[in-house]
Every structure is written in C-alpha cells, then in structure tokens.
mmCIF file of C-alpha atoms in Angstrom:
data_model
loop_
_atom_site.group_PDB
_atom_site.id
_atom_site.type_symbol
_atom_site.label_atom_id
_atom_site.label_comp_id
_atom_site.label_asym_id
_atom_site.label_seq_id
_atom_site.Cartn_x
_atom_site.Cartn_y
_atom_site.Cartn_z
ATOM 1 C CA GLY A 1 187.747 140.834 -56.018
ATOM 2 C CA ASN A 2 188.781 138.370 -53.349
ATOM 3 C CA SER A 3 186.779 135.168 -53.086
ATOM 4 C CA VAL A 4 186.819 131.610 -51.795
ATOM 5 C CA THR A 5 185.195 128.658 -53.533
ATOM 6 C CA GLN A 6 184.594 125.372 -51.737
ATOM 7 C CA MET A 7 183.237 122.105 -53.002
ATOM 8 C CA GLU A 8 179.535 121.772 -52.466
ATOM 9 C CA GLY A 9 178.301 119.403 -49.849
ATOM 10 C CA PRO A 10 177.090 117.499 -48.196
ATOM 11 C CA VAL A 11 179.953 115.056 -48.157
ATOM 12 C CA THR A 12 179.004 111.698 -46.651
ATOM 13 C CA LEU A 13 181.724 109.228 -45.670
ATOM 14 C CA SER A 14 182.038 106.076 -43.639
ATOM 15 C CA GLU A 15 184.215 106.076 -40.550
ATOM 16 C CA GLU A 16 187.941 105.663 -41.319
ATOM 17 C CA ALA A 17 187.519 106.890 -44.904
ATOM 18 C CA PHE A 18 189.863 109.459 -46.455
ATOM 19 C CA LEU A 19 188.567 113.018 -46.584
ATOM 20 C CA THR A 20 189.290 115.772 -49.068
ATOM 21 C CA ILE A 21 187.399 119.049 -49.147
ATOM 22 C CA ASN A 22 188.507 121.271 -51.997
ATOM 23 C CA CYS A 23 189.076 124.981 -51.602
ATOM 24 C CA THR A 24 190.347 127.446 -54.188
ATOM 25 C CA TYR A 25 190.739 131.157 -53.846
ATOM 26 C CA THR A 26 191.100 134.388 -55.760
ATOM 27 C CA ALA A 27 193.034 137.147 -54.054
ATOM 28 C CA THR A 28 195.295 140.071 -54.671
ATOM 29 C CA GLY A 29 198.620 139.982 -52.889
ATOM 30 C CA TYR A 30 199.586 137.175 -50.548
ATOM 31 C CA PRO A 31 196.670 136.048 -48.418
ATOM 32 C CA SER A 32 196.706 134.006 -45.255
ATOM 33 C CA LEU A 33 194.475 130.939 -45.535
ATOM 34 C CA PHE A 34 192.332 129.282 -42.885
ATOM 35 C CA TRP A 35 190.049 126.347 -42.259
ATOM 36 C CA TYR A 36 187.374 126.831 -39.630
ATOM 37 C CA VAL A 37 185.073 124.089 -38.321
ATOM 38 C CA GLN A 38 181.547 124.487 -36.980
ATOM 39 C CA TYR A 39 180.208 121.611 -34.899
ATOM 40 C CA PRO A 40 176.416 121.309 -34.538
ATOM 41 C CA GLY A 41 174.955 124.056 -32.397
ATOM 42 C CA GLU A 42 178.263 125.877 -31.945
ATOM 43 C CA GLY A 43 180.178 128.813 -33.367
ATOM 44 C CA LEU A 44 183.066 128.504 -35.780
ATOM 45 C CA GLN A 45 186.493 127.656 -34.422
ATOM 46 C CA LEU A 46 189.866 127.725 -36.090
ATOM 47 C CA LEU A 47 190.996 124.306 -37.296
ATOM 48 C CA LEU A 48 194.266 125.247 -39.008
ATOM 49 C CA LYS A 49 195.929 128.012 -40.958
ATOM 50 C CA ALA A 50 198.837 128.782 -43.280
ATOM 51 C CA THR A 51 200.315 132.196 -43.838
ATOM 52 C CA LYS A 52 202.586 131.744 -46.846
ATOM 53 C CA ALA A 53 203.033 129.612 -49.921
ATOM 54 C CA ASP A 54 204.006 125.958 -49.350
ATOM 55 C CA ASP A 55 203.171 126.177 -45.639
ATOM 56 C CA LYS A 56 201.241 123.217 -44.289
ATOM 57 C CA GLY A 57 198.726 123.768 -41.527
ATOM 58 C CA SER A 58 197.768 120.787 -39.393
ATOM 59 C CA ASN A 59 195.605 120.038 -36.382
ATOM 60 C CA LYS A 60 193.647 117.035 -35.028
ATOM 61 C CA GLY A 61 194.787 114.873 -37.964
ATOM 62 C CA PHE A 62 193.630 117.430 -40.548
ATOM 63 C CA GLU A 63 196.115 118.976 -42.986
ATOM 64 C CA ALA A 64 196.058 121.609 -45.703
ATOM 65 C CA THR A 65 198.905 122.939 -47.849
ATOM 66 C CA TYR A 66 198.990 126.478 -49.233
ATOM 67 C CA ARG A 67 199.500 126.037 -52.995
ATOM 68 C CA LYS A 68 200.101 129.371 -54.654
ATOM 69 C CA GLU A 69 200.542 127.915 -58.127
ATOM 70 C CA THR A 70 197.070 126.362 -58.071
ATOM 71 C CA THR A 71 195.551 128.922 -55.638
ATOM 72 C CA SER A 72 194.300 126.080 -53.500
ATOM 73 C CA PHE A 73 194.132 125.058 -49.855
ATOM 74 C CA HIS A 74 192.459 121.646 -49.839
ATOM 75 C CA LEU A 75 191.603 120.072 -46.489
ATOM 76 C CA GLU A 76 192.534 116.417 -45.962
ATOM 77 C CA LYS A 77 192.295 113.809 -43.246
ATOM 78 C CA GLY A 78 193.465 110.245 -43.562
ATOM 79 C CA SER A 79 190.801 108.590 -41.409
ATOM 80 C CA VAL A 80 187.648 110.424 -40.402
ATOM 81 C CA GLN A 81 185.624 109.746 -37.278
ATOM 82 C CA VAL A 82 181.949 110.252 -36.518
ATOM 83 C CA SER A 83 182.989 113.158 -34.281
ATOM 84 C CA ASP A 84 184.358 114.979 -37.358
ATOM 85 C CA SER A 85 180.815 115.533 -38.617
ATOM 86 C CA ALA A 86 180.543 119.292 -38.919
ATOM 87 C CA VAL A 87 180.519 122.165 -41.397
ATOM 88 C CA TYR A 88 183.956 123.203 -42.666
ATOM 89 C CA PHE A 89 184.705 126.723 -43.888
ATOM 90 C CA CYS A 90 187.680 127.786 -45.947
ATOM 91 C CA ALA A 91 188.659 131.444 -45.495
ATOM 92 C CA LEU A 92 191.266 133.997 -46.458
ATOM 93 C CA ILE A 93 192.639 137.264 -45.174
ATOM 94 C CA THR A 94 194.331 139.808 -47.403
ATOM 95 C CA GLY A 95 195.203 143.406 -46.714
ATOM 96 C CA GLY A 96 191.561 144.382 -46.389
ATOM 97 C CA PHE A 97 189.406 144.570 -43.307
ATOM 98 C CA LYS A 98 187.393 141.424 -43.850
ATOM 99 C CA THR A 99 187.940 137.727 -43.597
ATOM 100 C CA ILE A 100 186.461 136.184 -46.731
ATOM 101 C CA PHE A 101 184.645 132.925 -45.954
ATOM 102 C CA GLY A 102 183.632 130.211 -48.366
ATOM 103 C CA ALA A 103 180.080 128.895 -48.375
ATOM 104 C CA GLY A 104 180.903 125.965 -46.085
ATOM 105 C CA THR A 105 180.918 122.226 -46.737
ATOM 106 C CA ARG A 106 178.872 119.929 -44.537
ATOM 107 C CA LEU A 107 180.492 116.602 -43.666
ATOM 108 C CA PHE A 108 178.542 113.601 -42.400
ATOM 109 C CA VAL A 109 180.506 110.612 -41.127
ATOM 110 C CA LYS A 110 178.602 107.349 -40.643
ATOM 111 C CA ALA A 111 179.612 104.712 -38.117
ATOM 112 C CA ASP B 1 186.183 130.757 -18.940
ATOM 113 C CA THR B 2 184.187 131.500 -22.065
ATOM 114 C CA ALA B 3 186.224 133.602 -24.491
ATOM 115 C CA VAL B 4 183.352 135.089 -26.518
ATOM 116 C CA SER B 5 179.895 134.937 -24.993
ATOM 117 C CA GLN B 6 176.529 135.930 -26.367
ATOM 118 C CA THR B 7 173.133 136.328 -24.776
ATOM 119 C CA PRO B 8 170.548 135.126 -25.298
ATOM 120 C CA LYS B 9 171.242 131.795 -26.991
ATOM 121 C CA TYR B 10 167.700 131.590 -28.337
ATOM 122 C CA LEU B 11 165.342 134.442 -29.104
ATOM 123 C CA VAL B 12 161.775 133.952 -30.321
ATOM 124 C CA THR B 13 159.744 137.048 -31.007
ATOM 125 C CA GLN B 14 156.924 138.511 -33.054
ATOM 126 C CA MET B 15 157.287 140.554 -36.225
ATOM 127 C CA GLY B 16 157.562 144.250 -35.538
ATOM 128 C CA ASN B 17 159.229 143.879 -32.141
ATOM 129 C CA ASP B 18 162.571 145.382 -31.161
ATOM 130 C CA LYS B 19 165.234 143.117 -29.653
ATOM 131 C CA SER B 20 168.882 143.194 -28.611
ATOM 132 C CA ILE B 21 171.658 140.620 -28.573
ATOM 133 C CA LYS B 22 174.656 141.138 -26.321
ATOM 134 C CA CYS B 23 178.240 140.046 -26.881
ATOM 135 C CA GLU B 24 181.266 140.130 -24.627
ATOM 136 C CA GLN B 25 184.832 138.937 -25.161
ATOM 137 C CA ASN B 26 187.441 138.464 -22.436
ATOM 138 C CA LEU B 27 190.379 137.909 -24.791
ATOM 139 C CA GLY B 28 191.582 141.507 -24.770
ATOM 140 C CA HIS B 29 190.998 141.753 -28.515
ATOM 141 C CA ASP B 30 190.745 145.073 -30.321
ATOM 142 C CA THR B 31 188.221 144.075 -32.967
ATOM 143 C CA MET B 32 184.733 142.619 -32.775
ATOM 144 C CA TYR B 33 182.282 141.502 -35.452
ATOM 145 C CA TRP B 34 178.697 140.531 -36.073
ATOM 146 C CA TYR B 35 177.867 137.848 -38.632
ATOM 147 C CA LYS B 36 174.558 136.493 -39.861
ATOM 148 C CA GLN B 37 174.337 132.803 -40.803
ATOM 149 C CA ASP B 38 171.368 131.675 -42.854
ATOM 150 C CA SER B 39 169.728 128.275 -42.950
ATOM 151 C CA LYS B 40 172.194 127.097 -45.618
ATOM 152 C CA LYS B 41 175.097 127.963 -43.304
ATOM 153 C CA PHE B 42 176.236 130.869 -45.480
ATOM 154 C CA LEU B 43 178.092 133.364 -43.281
ATOM 155 C CA LYS B 44 177.718 137.080 -43.980
ATOM 156 C CA ILE B 45 179.637 139.861 -42.228
ATOM 157 C CA MET B 46 177.403 142.622 -40.942
ATOM 158 C CA PHE B 47 179.565 144.917 -38.844
ATOM 159 C CA SER B 48 183.067 145.252 -37.523
ATOM 160 C CA TYR B 49 184.327 147.502 -34.728
ATOM 161 C CA ASN B 50 187.924 148.274 -33.838
ATOM 162 C CA ASN B 51 188.487 149.911 -30.447
ATOM 163 C CA LYS B 52 184.831 151.001 -30.361
ATOM 164 C CA GLU B 53 185.044 152.547 -33.834
ATOM 165 C CA LEU B 54 182.847 151.251 -36.663
ATOM 166 C CA ILE B 55 185.046 149.913 -39.459
ATOM 167 C CA ILE B 56 182.794 147.707 -41.561
ATOM 168 C CA ASN B 57 179.130 148.370 -42.177
ATOM 169 C CA GLU B 58 177.926 146.055 -44.900
ATOM 170 C CA THR B 59 174.686 146.552 -46.781
ATOM 171 C CA VAL B 60 172.564 145.802 -43.763
ATOM 172 C CA PRO B 61 169.146 147.443 -43.231
ATOM 173 C CA ASN B 62 169.359 150.405 -40.900
ATOM 174 C CA ARG B 63 166.971 148.563 -38.584
ATOM 175 C CA PHE B 64 170.170 146.894 -37.364
ATOM 176 C CA SER B 65 172.268 149.087 -35.114
ATOM 177 C CA PRO B 66 175.456 147.926 -33.400
ATOM 178 C CA LYS B 67 176.692 149.561 -30.234
ATOM 179 C CA SER B 68 180.111 149.181 -28.651
ATOM 180 C CA PRO B 69 180.224 150.672 -25.152
ATOM 181 C CA ASP B 70 183.825 149.510 -24.738
ATOM 182 C CA LYS B 71 186.174 147.315 -26.718
ATOM 183 C CA ALA B 72 185.106 144.172 -24.857
ATOM 184 C CA HIS B 73 181.436 144.526 -25.769
ATOM 185 C CA LEU B 74 179.542 144.747 -29.034
ATOM 186 C CA ASN B 75 175.764 144.631 -28.861
ATOM 187 C CA LEU B 76 173.312 144.347 -31.734
ATOM 188 C CA HIS B 77 169.935 146.037 -31.610
ATOM 189 C CA ILE B 78 167.285 145.207 -34.174
ATOM 190 C CA ASN B 79 164.193 147.356 -34.701
ATOM 191 C CA SER B 80 160.927 146.328 -36.336
ATOM 192 C CA LEU B 81 161.871 142.688 -36.744
ATOM 193 C CA GLU B 82 160.892 140.953 -39.987
ATOM 194 C CA LEU B 83 160.471 137.288 -40.895
ATOM 195 C CA GLY B 84 163.633 137.444 -43.007
ATOM 196 C CA ASP B 85 165.678 138.369 -39.954
ATOM 197 C CA SER B 86 165.341 134.800 -38.687
ATOM 198 C CA ALA B 87 168.857 133.372 -38.637
ATOM 199 C CA VAL B 88 171.735 132.573 -36.319
ATOM 200 C CA TYR B 89 173.772 135.628 -35.363
ATOM 201 C CA PHE B 90 177.404 135.182 -34.381
ATOM 202 C CA CYS B 91 179.641 137.578 -32.570
ATOM 203 C CA ALA B 92 183.388 137.205 -33.070
ATOM 204 C CA SER B 93 186.586 138.940 -32.044
ATOM 205 C CA SER B 94 190.180 139.122 -33.223
ATOM 206 C CA GLN B 95 193.414 140.801 -32.255
ATOM 207 C CA GLY B 96 194.796 143.737 -34.176
ATOM 208 C CA ARG B 97 193.208 145.350 -37.192
ATOM 209 C CA PRO B 98 189.855 144.136 -38.519
ATOM 210 C CA GLY B 99 190.074 141.024 -40.615
ATOM 211 C CA GLY B 100 193.754 140.684 -39.892
ATOM 212 C CA ASP B 101 193.960 137.577 -37.756
ATOM 213 C CA THR B 102 192.250 134.457 -36.495
ATOM 214 C CA GLN B 103 188.692 135.121 -35.375
ATOM 215 C CA TYR B 104 187.147 133.684 -32.225
ATOM 216 C CA PHE B 105 183.426 133.074 -32.428
ATOM 217 C CA GLY B 106 180.708 133.071 -29.830
ATOM 218 C CA PRO B 107 178.189 130.211 -29.622
ATOM 219 C CA GLY B 108 175.567 132.072 -31.639
ATOM 220 C CA THR B 109 172.085 133.450 -31.018
ATOM 221 C CA ARG B 110 169.285 131.733 -32.890
ATOM 222 C CA LEU B 111 166.665 134.363 -33.693
ATOM 223 C CA THR B 112 163.219 133.225 -34.779
ATOM 224 C CA VAL B 113 160.735 135.839 -35.919
ATOM 225 C CA LEU B 114 157.113 134.658 -36.014
#
C-alpha cells in the first residue's frame, strides 16, 4: 500500500544550522508530494509541493526535490531560525481518496 | 478572513457526555475532512465528504457521526465520550475530488475528556 516514512524526531538545531528532514515514500503510480508545517497551537499549512519527478518545491527558504529513483522528498533549509520550530509532515497523494501523511518530525531551533 | 474555522477551540467535558464540533470553510471547496491528532502528533483521517456525500469513513467508532448540511460545513458529533477521545481534532478542506489536492486546515479543537 501507499505509505510515507519520515525521520524520527525531535531534531534540535542551533540557529543558522543546516536542516535536513528525510522523507521516503511507497506508492503506486506517480504521486504528488507535499511538505506541511504545523506551528505550535495551529493547524497544518502547506509549505511546498512537487507534482512530478525532478520537480523542486520551495518556499520560505525551504526546498525539497522529488526523486523518483530513490522515492524520496527530503526537506532542506540552509539556515534555520528559531521561528522555524514546528512539526513538519511529509505527505503524498496518489489516485486514491486520501492524502497519506507521515508521522511528523518535530524541529526545535535554539537561539 | 479565516479560510477554515472551527468552534470551539477548546472543549473540556465529562466521560459519557455528547458534544459537537463545528467546521466551516469559505474557500468554495468541494471536499471537507475530519482528522484526529494524538499527543504524539500522529494525524489520522476520520471522515471525508465531497459535495455533502460521505466518501471516506475510516474505522472510527460509530459514536462519531459527521454531518454536512451543505458543502461549506462539516460538523462532528460525538456520543458517549470516552477518555481515549481526548485529542486535537482538525477540520480541513480541498478543491476537487477527495485527497486530490492541497488541504487547508482549521486551527483545531482540543478535546479533553475527564
């Protein structure tokens, strides 16, 4: 079946450090891939997405590239800020009726 | 303007009570969802409606009953509340067919059952 696997958190970084949060997926067909972010006390919001292989999604300094050969969609940011502290969810959509979410990765950024 | 709104934001109640959570979206979307998020942040789909028609009904106890009076509203009624129902419940909406596009989430309703 379709699934999303994310690296376990929490991830703790100092401000201005480089961030990578790994995400791999299993899916039939050609899924669209998403990263959502959940700030404390809020609902999830779309961070970025990619709809086909080799596409790069980017937003707010975050980037992720759709790698079909490795079935991955790793999230990266060159220099994190305290305000990036949140829970990050990788997700996919295939031809079914559900968005498949990963388990979430909590990020703490220290000043 | 809030795109997806939920009320109430917090709900504290006793075991055995019946409660409702309301959700409204002003995005003109065709599909709405209810999710349950546990204390470890794991997100589980409960229901999905497309144009007021139930599309997804996951293995949720039948104490949970969604109701969609129109495509802009999806309410969640819970009977005979149990301790294990304590969680944050999120409403979401998307355009087009269920699960087919970016989802827009409400701010959540934190339910605490005592």
